PDB file of C-alpha atoms in Angstrom:
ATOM      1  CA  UNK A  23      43.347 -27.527   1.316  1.00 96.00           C
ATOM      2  CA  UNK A  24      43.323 -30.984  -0.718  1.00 96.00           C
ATOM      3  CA  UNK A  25      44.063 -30.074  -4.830  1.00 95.00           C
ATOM      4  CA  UNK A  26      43.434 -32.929  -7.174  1.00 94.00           C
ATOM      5  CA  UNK A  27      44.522 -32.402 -10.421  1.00 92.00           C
ATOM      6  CA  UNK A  28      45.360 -29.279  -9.051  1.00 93.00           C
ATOM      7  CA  UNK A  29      48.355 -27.904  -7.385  1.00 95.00           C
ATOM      8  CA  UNK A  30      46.945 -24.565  -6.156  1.00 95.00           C
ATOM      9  CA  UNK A  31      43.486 -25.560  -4.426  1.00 94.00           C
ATOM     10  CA  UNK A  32      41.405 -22.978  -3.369  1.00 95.00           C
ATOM     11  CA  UNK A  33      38.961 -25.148  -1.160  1.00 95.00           C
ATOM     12  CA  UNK A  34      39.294 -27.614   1.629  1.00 94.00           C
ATOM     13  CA  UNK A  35      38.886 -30.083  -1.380  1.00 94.00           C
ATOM     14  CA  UNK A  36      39.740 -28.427  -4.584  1.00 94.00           C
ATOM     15  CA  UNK A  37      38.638 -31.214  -8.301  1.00 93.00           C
ATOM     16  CA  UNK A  38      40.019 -30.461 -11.603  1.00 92.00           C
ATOM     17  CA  UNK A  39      39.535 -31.763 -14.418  1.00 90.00           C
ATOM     18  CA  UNK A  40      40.962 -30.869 -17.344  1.00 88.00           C
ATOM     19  CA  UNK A  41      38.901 -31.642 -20.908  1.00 89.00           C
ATOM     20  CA  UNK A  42      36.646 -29.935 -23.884  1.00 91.00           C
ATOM     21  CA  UNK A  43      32.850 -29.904 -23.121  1.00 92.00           C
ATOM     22  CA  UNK A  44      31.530 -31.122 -19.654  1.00 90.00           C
ATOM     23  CA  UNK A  45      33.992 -33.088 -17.589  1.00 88.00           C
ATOM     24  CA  UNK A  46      32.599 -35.109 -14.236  1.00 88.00           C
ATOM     25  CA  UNK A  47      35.274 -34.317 -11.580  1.00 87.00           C
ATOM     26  CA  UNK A  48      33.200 -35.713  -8.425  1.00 88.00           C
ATOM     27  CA  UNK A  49      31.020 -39.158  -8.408  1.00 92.00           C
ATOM     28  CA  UNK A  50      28.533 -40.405  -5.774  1.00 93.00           C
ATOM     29  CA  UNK A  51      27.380 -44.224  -6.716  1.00 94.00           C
ATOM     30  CA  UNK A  52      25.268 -46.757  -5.436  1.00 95.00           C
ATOM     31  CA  UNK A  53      25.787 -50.158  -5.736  1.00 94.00           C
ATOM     32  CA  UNK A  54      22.399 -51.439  -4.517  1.00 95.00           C
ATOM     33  CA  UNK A  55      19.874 -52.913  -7.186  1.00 95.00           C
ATOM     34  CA  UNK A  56      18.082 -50.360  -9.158  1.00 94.00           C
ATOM     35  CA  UNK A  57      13.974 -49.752  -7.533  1.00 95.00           C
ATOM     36  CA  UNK A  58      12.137 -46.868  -6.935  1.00 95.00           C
ATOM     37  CA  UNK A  59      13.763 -44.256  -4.684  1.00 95.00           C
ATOM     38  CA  UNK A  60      17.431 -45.952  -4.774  1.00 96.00           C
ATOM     39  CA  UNK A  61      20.314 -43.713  -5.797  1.00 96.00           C
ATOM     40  CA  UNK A  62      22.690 -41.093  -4.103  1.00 96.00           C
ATOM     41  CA  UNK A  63      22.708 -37.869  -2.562  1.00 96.00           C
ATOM     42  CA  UNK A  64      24.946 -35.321  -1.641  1.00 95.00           C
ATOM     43  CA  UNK A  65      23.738 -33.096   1.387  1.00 96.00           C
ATOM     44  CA  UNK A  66      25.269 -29.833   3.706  1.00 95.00           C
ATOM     45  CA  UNK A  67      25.052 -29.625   7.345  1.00 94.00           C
ATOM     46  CA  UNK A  68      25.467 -26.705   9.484  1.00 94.00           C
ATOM     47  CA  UNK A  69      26.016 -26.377  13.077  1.00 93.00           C
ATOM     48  CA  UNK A  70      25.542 -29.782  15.208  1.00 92.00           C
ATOM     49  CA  UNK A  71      25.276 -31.616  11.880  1.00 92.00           C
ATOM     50  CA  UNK A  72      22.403 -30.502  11.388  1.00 94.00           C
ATOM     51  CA  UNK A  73      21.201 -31.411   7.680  1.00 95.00           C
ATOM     52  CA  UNK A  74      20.423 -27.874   5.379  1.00 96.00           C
ATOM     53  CA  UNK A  75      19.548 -29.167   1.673  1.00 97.00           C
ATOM     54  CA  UNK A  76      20.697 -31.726  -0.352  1.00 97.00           C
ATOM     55  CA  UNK A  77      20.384 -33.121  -3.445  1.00 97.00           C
ATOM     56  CA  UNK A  78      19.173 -36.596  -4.523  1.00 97.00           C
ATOM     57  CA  UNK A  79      19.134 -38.825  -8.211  1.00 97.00           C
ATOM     58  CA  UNK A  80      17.250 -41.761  -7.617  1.00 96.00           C
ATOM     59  CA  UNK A  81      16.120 -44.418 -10.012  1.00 96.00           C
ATOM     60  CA  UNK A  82      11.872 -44.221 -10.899  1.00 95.00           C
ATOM     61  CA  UNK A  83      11.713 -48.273 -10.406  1.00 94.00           C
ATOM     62  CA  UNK A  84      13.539 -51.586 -10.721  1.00 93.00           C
ATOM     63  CA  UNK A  85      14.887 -50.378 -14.547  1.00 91.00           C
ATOM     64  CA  UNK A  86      17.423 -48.547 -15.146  1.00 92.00           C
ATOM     65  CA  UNK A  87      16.398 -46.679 -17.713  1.00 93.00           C
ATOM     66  CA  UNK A  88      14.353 -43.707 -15.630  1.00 96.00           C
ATOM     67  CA  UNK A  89      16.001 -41.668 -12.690  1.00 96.00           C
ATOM     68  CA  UNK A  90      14.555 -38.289 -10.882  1.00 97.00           C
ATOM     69  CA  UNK A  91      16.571 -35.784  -9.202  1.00 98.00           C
ATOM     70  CA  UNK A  92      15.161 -34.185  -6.213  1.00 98.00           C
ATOM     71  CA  UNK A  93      15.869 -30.939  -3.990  1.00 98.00           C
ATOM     72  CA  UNK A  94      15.545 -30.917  -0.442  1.00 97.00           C
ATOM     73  CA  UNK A  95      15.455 -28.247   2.240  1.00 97.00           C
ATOM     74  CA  UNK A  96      15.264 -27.943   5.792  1.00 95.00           C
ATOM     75  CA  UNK A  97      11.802 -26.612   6.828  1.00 94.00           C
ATOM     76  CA  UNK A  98      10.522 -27.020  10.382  1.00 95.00           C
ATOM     77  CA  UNK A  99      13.475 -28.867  11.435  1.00 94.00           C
ATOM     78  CA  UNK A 100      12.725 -31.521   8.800  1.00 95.00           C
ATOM     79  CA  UNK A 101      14.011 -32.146   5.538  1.00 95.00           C
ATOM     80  CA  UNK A 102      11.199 -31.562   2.922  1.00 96.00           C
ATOM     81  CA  UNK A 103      11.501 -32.178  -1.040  1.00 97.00           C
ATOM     82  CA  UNK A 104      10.695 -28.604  -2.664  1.00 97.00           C
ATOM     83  CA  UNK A 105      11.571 -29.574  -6.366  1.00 98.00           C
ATOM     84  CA  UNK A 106      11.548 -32.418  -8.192  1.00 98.00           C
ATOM     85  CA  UNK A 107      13.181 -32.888 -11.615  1.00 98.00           C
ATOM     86  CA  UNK A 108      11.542 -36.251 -13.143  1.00 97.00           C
ATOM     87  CA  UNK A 109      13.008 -38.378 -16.157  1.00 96.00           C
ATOM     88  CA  UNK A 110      10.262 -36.339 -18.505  1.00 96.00           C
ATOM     89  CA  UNK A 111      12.228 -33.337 -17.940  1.00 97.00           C
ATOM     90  CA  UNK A 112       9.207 -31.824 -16.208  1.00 98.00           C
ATOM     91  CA  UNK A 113       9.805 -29.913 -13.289  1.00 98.00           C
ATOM     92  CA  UNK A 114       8.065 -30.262  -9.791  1.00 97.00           C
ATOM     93  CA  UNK A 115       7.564 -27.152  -7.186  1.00 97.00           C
ATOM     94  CA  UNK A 116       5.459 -28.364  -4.081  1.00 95.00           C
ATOM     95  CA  UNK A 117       4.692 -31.946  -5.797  1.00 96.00           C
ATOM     96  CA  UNK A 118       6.829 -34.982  -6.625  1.00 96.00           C
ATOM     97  CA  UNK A 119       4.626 -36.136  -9.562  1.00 95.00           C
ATOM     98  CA  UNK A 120       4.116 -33.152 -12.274  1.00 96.00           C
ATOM     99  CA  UNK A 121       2.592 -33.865 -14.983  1.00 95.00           C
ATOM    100  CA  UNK A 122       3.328 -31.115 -17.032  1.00 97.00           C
ATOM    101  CA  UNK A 123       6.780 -29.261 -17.292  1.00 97.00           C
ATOM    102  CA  UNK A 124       6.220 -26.808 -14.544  1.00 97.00           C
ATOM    103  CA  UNK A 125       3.531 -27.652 -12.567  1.00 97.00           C
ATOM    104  CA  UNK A 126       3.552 -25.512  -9.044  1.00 97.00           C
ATOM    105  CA  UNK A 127       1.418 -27.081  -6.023  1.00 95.00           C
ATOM    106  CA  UNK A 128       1.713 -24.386  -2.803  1.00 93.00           C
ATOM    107  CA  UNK A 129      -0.748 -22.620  -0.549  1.00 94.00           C
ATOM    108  CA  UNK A 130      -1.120 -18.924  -2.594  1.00 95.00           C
ATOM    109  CA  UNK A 131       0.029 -16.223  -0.686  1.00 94.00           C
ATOM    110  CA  UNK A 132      -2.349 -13.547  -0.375  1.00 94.00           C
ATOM    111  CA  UNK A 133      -1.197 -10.061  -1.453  1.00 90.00           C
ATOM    112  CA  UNK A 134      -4.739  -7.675  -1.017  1.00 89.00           C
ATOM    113  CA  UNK A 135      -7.446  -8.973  -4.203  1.00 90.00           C
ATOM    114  CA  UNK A 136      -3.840 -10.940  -5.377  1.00 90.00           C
ATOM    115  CA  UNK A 137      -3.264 -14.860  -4.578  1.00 92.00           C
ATOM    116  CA  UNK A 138       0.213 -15.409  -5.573  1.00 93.00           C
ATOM    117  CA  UNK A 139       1.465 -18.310  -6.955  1.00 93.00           C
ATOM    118  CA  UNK A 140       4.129 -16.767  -9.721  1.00 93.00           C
ATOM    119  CA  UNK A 141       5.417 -13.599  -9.974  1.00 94.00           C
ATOM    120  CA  UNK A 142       7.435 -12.173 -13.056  1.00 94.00           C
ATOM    121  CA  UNK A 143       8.526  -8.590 -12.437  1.00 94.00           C
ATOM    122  CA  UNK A 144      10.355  -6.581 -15.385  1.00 95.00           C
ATOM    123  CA  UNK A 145      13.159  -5.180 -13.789  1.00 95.00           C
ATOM    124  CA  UNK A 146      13.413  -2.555 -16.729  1.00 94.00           C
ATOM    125  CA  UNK A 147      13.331   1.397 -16.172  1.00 94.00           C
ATOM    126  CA  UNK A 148       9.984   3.082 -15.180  1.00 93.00           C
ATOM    127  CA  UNK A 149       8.067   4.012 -18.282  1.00 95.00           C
ATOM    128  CA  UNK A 150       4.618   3.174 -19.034  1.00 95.00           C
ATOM    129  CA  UNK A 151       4.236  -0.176 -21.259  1.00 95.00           C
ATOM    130  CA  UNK A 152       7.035  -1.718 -19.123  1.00 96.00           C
ATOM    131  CA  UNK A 153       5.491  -5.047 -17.127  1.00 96.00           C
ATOM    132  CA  UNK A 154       5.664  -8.833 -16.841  1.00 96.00           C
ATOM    133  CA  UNK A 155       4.323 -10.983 -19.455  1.00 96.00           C
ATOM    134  CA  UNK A 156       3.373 -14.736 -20.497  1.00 96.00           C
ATOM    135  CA  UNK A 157       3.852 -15.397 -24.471  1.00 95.00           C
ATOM    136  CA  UNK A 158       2.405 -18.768 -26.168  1.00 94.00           C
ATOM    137  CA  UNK A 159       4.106 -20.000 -28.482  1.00 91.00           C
ATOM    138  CA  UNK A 160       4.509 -23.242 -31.161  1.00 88.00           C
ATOM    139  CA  UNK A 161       5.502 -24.417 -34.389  1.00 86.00           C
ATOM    140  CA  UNK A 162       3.321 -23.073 -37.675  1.00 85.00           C
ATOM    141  CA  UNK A 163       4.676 -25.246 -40.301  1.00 84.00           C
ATOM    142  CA  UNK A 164       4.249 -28.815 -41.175  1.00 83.00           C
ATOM    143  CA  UNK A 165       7.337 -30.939 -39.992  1.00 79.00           C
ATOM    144  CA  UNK A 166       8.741 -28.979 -37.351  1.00 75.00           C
ATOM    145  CA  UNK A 167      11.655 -26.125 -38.217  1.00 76.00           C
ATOM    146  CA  UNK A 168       8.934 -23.304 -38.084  1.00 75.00           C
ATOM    147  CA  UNK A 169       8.825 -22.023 -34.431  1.00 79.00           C
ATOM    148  CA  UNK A 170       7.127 -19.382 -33.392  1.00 77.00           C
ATOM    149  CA  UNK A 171       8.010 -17.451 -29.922  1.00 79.00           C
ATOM    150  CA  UNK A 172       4.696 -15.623 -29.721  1.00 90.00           C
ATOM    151  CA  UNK A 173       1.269 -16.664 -31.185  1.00 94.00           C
ATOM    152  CA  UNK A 174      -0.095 -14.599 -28.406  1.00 96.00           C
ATOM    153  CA  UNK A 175       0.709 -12.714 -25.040  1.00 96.00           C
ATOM    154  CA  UNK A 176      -0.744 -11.673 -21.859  1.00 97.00           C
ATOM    155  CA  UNK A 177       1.591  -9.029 -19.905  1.00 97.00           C
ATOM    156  CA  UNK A 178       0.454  -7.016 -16.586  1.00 97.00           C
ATOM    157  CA  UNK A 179       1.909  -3.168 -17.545  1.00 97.00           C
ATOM    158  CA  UNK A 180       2.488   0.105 -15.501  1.00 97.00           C
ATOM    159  CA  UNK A 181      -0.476   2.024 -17.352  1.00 96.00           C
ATOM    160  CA  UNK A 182       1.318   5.353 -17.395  1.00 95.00           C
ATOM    161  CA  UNK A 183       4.880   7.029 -17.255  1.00 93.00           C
ATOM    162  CA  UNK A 184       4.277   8.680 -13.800  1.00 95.00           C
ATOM    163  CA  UNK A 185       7.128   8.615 -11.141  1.00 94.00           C
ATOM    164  CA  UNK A 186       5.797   6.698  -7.967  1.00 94.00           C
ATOM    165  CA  UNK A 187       2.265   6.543 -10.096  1.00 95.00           C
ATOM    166  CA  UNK A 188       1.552   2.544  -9.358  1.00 94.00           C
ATOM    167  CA  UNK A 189      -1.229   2.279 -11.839  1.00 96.00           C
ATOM    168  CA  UNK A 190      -1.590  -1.020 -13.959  1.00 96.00           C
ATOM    169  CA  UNK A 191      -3.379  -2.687 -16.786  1.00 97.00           C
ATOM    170  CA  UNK A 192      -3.474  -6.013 -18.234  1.00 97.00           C
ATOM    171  CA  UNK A 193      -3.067  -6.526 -22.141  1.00 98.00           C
ATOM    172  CA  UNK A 194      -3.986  -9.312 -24.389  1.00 97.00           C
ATOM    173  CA  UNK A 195      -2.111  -9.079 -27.922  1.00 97.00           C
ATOM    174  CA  UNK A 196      -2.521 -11.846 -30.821  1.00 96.00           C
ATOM    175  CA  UNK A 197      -0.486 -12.033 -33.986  1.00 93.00           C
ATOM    176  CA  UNK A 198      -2.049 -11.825 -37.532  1.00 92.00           C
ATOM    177  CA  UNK A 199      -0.232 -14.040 -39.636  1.00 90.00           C
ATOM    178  CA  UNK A 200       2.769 -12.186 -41.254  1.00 88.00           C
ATOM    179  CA  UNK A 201       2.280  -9.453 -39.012  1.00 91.00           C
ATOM    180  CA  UNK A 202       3.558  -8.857 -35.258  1.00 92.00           C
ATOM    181  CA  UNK A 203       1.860  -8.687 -31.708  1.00 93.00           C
ATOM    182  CA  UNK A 204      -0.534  -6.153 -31.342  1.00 94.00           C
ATOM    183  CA  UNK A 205      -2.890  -5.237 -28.467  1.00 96.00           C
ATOM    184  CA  UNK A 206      -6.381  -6.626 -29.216  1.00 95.00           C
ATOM    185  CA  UNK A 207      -7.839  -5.854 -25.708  1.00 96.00           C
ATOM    186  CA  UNK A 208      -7.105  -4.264 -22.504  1.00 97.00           C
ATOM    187  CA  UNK A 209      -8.229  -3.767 -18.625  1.00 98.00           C
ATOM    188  CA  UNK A 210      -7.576  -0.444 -17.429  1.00 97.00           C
ATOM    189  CA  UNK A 211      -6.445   0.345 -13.785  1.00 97.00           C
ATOM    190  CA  UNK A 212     -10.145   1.356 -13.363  1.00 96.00           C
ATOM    191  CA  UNK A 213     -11.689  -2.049 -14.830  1.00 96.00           C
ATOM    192  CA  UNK A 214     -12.593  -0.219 -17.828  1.00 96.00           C
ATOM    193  CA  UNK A 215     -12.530  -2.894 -20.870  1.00 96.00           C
ATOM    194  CA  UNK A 216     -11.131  -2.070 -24.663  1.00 95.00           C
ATOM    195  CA  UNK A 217     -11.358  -4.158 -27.392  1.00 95.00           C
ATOM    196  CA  UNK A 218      -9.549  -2.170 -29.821  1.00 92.00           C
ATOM    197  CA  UNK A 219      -8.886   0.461 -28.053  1.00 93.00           C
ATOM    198  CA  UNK A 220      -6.146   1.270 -25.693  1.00 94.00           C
ATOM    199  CA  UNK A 221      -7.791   3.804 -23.353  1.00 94.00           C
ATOM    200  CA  UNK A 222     -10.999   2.864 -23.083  1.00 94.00           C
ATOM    201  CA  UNK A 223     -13.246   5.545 -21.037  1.00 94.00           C
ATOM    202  CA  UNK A 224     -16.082   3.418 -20.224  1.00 94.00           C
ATOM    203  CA  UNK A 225     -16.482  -0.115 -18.711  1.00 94.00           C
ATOM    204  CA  UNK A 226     -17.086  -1.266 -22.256  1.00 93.00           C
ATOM    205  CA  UNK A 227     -15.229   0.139 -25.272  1.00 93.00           C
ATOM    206  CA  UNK A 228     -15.345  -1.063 -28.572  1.00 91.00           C
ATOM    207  CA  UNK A 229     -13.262   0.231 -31.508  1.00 89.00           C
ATOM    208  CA  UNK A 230     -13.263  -0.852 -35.227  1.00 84.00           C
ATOM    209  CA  UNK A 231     -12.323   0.844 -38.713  1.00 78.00           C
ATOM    210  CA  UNK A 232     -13.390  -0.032 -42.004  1.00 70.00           C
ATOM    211  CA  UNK A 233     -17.361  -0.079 -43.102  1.00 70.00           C
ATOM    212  CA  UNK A 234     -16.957  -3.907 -43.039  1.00 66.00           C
ATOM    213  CA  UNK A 235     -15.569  -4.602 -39.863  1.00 70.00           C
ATOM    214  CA  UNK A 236     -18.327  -5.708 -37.147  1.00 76.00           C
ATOM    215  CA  UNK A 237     -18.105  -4.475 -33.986  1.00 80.00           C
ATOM    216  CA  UNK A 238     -20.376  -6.481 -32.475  1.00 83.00           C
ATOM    217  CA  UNK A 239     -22.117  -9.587 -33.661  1.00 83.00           C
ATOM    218  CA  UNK A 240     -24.905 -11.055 -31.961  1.00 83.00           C
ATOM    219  CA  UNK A 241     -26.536 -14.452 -33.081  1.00 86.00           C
ATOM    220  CA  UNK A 242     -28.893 -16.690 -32.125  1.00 85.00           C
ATOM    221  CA  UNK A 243     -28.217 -20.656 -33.447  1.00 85.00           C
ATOM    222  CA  UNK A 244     -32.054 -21.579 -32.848  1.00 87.00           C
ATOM    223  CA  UNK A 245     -33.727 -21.412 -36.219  1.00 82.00           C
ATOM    224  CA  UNK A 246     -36.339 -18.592 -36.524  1.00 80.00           C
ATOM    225  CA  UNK A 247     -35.218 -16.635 -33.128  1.00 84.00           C
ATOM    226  CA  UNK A 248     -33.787 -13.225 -32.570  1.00 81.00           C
ATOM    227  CA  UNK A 249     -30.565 -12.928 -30.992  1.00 81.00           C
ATOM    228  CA  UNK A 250     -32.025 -10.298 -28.124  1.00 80.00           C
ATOM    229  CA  UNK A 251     -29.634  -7.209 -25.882  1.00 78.00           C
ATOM    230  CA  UNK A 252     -31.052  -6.344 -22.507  1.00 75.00           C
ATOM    231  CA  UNK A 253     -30.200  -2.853 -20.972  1.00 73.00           C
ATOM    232  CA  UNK A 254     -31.081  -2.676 -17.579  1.00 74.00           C
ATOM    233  CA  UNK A 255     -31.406  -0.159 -14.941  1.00 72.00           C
ATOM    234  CA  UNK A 256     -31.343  -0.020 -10.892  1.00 69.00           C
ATOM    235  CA  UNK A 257     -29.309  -3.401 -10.531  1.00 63.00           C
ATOM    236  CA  UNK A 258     -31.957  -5.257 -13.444  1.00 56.00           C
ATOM    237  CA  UNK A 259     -35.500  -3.849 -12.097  1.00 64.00           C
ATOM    238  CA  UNK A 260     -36.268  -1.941 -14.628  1.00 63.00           C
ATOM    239  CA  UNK A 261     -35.096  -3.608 -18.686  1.00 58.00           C
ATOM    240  CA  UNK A 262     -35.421  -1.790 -22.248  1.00 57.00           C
TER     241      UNK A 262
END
């Protein structure tokens, strides 16, 4: 084992470097003039030097003021980028350009009624509520310094606290300003739909309280014509 700045290495090469904060103990360079796609990159082989991953930095163009950093892979006995982090800080899975900071470009995998591109499984204890979620967030005051994790979220739930009982429902909860989330509308296991109402029994189920509240509005922006309801019957031959 090589140690430098070390006398007790614990690897065939062994860096330290002693300091506060982040210190660089290894540096790959390249002396050719900065252009798109010139920089460094540190790979691992395997058996019959054959390459596994690596990682790149490369410049975006002739200045030096924008560089990427790219991951690589070995995939059908090639070596294929699989993400890209560009100077914007956005992050690339399946694309080298992302516009956006995660932007995912793959061919879904298809689970059943499911195309996955993301999954995010809670890995807490079974009880029902428990699930994976997606919050939206921002700032809500003028000038910055007022952020705000959740101005709404959407989480996928186990819909009861059965043992081996693999029923779900999706939520949608909103925040009233001073207030917390709270479920505004749900899709049971069975496709049943709640506004208001967390256990809706019907494939439509609206709840309100208060004599004020509307339940439903219905309105018609041409001047002088009802807003109309159809209820039909015998998939829409007979209407009332």
């Amino acid at each position: 084992n090589v140690g430098i700045g070390t006398t007790g290495p614990g690897a065939k090469l062994h860096v330290l470097q002693a300091g506060t904060g982040i210190q660089q103990g290894f540096l790959l360079s390249n002396t050719q003039a900065a252009a798109a796609d010139v920089g460094a990159r540190l790979g691992i082989i395997g058996v019959s030097d054959l390459s596994i991953g690596d990682i790149a930095a490369a410049w975006d163009g002739a200045a030096t003021t924008d560089g990427y950093m790219a991951f690589r892979t070995r995939k059908s006995n090639a070596m294929t980028e699989q993400v890209r982090i560009t100077s914007a800080g956005n992050v690339g899975i399946g694309t080298t350009g992302p516009g956006v900071p995660l932007h995912i470009e793959k061919a879904a995998v298809a689970n059943s009624d499911a195309r996955r591109m993301l999954i995010l499984r809670d890995t807490t204890d079974m009880v029902a509520g428990v699930g994976g979620g997606i919050s939206f967030g921002g700032d809500h005051t003028a000038g910055g310094g007022g952020f705000t994790y959740d101005f709404a979220n959407i989480k996928g739930i186990k819909e009861n606290g059965t043992a081996g009982n693999q029923a779900g429902a999706l939520a949608f909860t909103t925040r009233v300003d001073g207030s917390t989330l709270t479920e505004k509308m749900r899709i049971s296991s069975s496709g049943n739909v709640g506004i208001g109402d967390t256990t809706p029994d019907s494939m439509l189920d609206i709840e309100s309280s208060g004599n004020t509240v509307k339940s439903i509005d219905l309105t018609n922006s041409t001047s002088g014509t009802a807003a109309r309801t159809w209820l039909a019957q015998n998939a829409g031959t007979n209407t009332f």
